[in-house]
CSV table of C-alpha atoms in Angstrom, one decimal:
chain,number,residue,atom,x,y,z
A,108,UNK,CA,1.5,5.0,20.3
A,109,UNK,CA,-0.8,1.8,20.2
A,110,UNK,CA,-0.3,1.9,16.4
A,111,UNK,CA,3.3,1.4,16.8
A,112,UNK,CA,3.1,-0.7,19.5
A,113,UNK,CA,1.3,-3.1,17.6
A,114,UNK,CA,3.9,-2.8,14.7
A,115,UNK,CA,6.6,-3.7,16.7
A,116,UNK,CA,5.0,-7.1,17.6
A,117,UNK,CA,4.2,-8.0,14.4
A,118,UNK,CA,7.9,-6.5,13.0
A,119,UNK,CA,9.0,-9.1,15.8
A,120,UNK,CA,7.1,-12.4,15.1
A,121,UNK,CA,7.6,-11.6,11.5
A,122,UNK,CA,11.4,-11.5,12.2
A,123,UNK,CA,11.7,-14.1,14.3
A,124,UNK,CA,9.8,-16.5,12.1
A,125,UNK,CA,11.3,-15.2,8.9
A,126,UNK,CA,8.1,-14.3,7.4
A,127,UNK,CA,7.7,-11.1,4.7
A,128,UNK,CA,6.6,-8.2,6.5
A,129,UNK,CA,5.2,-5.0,4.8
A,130,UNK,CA,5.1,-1.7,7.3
A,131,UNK,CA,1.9,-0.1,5.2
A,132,UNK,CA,2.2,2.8,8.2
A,133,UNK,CA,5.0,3.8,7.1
A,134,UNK,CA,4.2,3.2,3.6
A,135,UNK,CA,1.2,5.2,3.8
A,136,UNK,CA,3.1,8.4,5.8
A,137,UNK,CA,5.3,7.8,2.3
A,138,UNK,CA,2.6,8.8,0.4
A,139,UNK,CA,1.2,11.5,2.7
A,140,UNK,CA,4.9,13.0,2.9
A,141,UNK,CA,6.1,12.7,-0.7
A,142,UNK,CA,3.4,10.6,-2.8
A,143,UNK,CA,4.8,6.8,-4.6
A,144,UNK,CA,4.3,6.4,-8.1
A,145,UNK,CA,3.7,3.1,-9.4
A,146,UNK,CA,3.9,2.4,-13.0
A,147,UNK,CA,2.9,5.7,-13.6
A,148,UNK,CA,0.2,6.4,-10.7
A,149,UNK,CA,0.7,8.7,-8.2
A,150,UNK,CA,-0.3,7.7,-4.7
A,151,UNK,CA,-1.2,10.6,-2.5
A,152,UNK,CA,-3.2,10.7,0.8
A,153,UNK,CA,-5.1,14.1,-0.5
A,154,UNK,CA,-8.7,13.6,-0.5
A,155,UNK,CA,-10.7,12.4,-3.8
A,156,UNK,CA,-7.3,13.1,-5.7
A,157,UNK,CA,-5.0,11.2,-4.0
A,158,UNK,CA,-6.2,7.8,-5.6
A,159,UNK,CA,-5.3,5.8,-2.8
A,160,UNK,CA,-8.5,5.9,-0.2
A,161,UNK,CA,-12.0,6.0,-1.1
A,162,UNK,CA,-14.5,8.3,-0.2
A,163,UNK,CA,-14.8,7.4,3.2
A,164,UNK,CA,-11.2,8.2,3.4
A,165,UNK,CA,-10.6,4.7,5.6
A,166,UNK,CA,-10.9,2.2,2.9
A,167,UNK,CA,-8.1,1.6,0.0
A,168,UNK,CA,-9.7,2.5,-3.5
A,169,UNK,CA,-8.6,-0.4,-5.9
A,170,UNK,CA,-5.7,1.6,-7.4
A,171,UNK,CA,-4.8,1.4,-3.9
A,172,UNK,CA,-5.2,-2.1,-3.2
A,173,UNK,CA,-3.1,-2.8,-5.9
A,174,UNK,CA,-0.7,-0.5,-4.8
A,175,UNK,CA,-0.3,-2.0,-1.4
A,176,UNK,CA,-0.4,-5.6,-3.1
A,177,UNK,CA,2.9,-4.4,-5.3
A,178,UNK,CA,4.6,-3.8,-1.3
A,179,UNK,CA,3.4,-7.9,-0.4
A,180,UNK,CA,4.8,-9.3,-3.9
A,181,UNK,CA,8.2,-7.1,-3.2
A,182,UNK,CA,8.7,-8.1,0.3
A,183,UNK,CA,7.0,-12.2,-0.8
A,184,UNK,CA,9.7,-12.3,-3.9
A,185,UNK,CA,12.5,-10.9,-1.6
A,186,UNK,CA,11.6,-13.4,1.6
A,187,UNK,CA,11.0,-16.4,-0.1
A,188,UNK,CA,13.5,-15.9,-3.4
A,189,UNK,CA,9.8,-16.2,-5.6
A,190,UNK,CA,9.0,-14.5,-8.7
A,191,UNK,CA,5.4,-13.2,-8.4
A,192,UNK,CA,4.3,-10.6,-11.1
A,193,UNK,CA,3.9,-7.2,-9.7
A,194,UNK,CA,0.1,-5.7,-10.6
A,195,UNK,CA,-0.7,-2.6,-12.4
A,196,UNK,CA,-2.2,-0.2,-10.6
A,197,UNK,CA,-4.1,1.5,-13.5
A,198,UNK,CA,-6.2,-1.2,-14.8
A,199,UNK,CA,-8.3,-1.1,-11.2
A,200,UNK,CA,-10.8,1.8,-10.4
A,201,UNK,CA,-10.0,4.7,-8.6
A,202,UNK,CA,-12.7,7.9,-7.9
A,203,UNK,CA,-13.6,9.5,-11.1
A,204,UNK,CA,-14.0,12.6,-10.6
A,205,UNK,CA,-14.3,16.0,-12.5
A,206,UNK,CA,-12.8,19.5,-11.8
């Protein structure tokens, strides 16, 4: 409840001031849900696999950083009519692991 609470006044200043505006919750329940594939990554919220949280399952790994930065140059080039270059997931480190 707070969670969306807090949303909703940030969906509202960013919408009253025009600014770009990313919802990563609902990004993020994306990926739990159905996974997002980004230039060939797959985004999942599944532990050690999933390659978007780290081992502390809190923090974004850097395949997920760059993941999330690909939602703030979308919603920056579609606010502000700008061209920034979208980042590639797969040259940043995820968790290596082996099965």
């Amino acid at each position: 409840t707070a969670t969306d609470a807090y949303n909703n006044i940030i969906a509202g200043m960013a919408n009253q001031f025009g600014l770009a505006l990313v919802d990563i919750n609902a990004k993020l329940k994306e990926a739990a849900e159905s996974g997002i594939t980004v230039d060939g990554v797959v985004f999942t919220t599944e532990f050690v696999s999933g390659n978007t949280f780290s081992l502390d399952g809190i923090h974004l790994t850097g395949k997920g950083s760059a993941m999330a930065a690909n939602f703030f140059i979308d919603a920056i080039n579609s606010t502000y009519n700008s061209q920034l270059k979208p980042v590639n997931p797969g040259l940043y480190p995820g968790i290596y692991y082996y099965r």
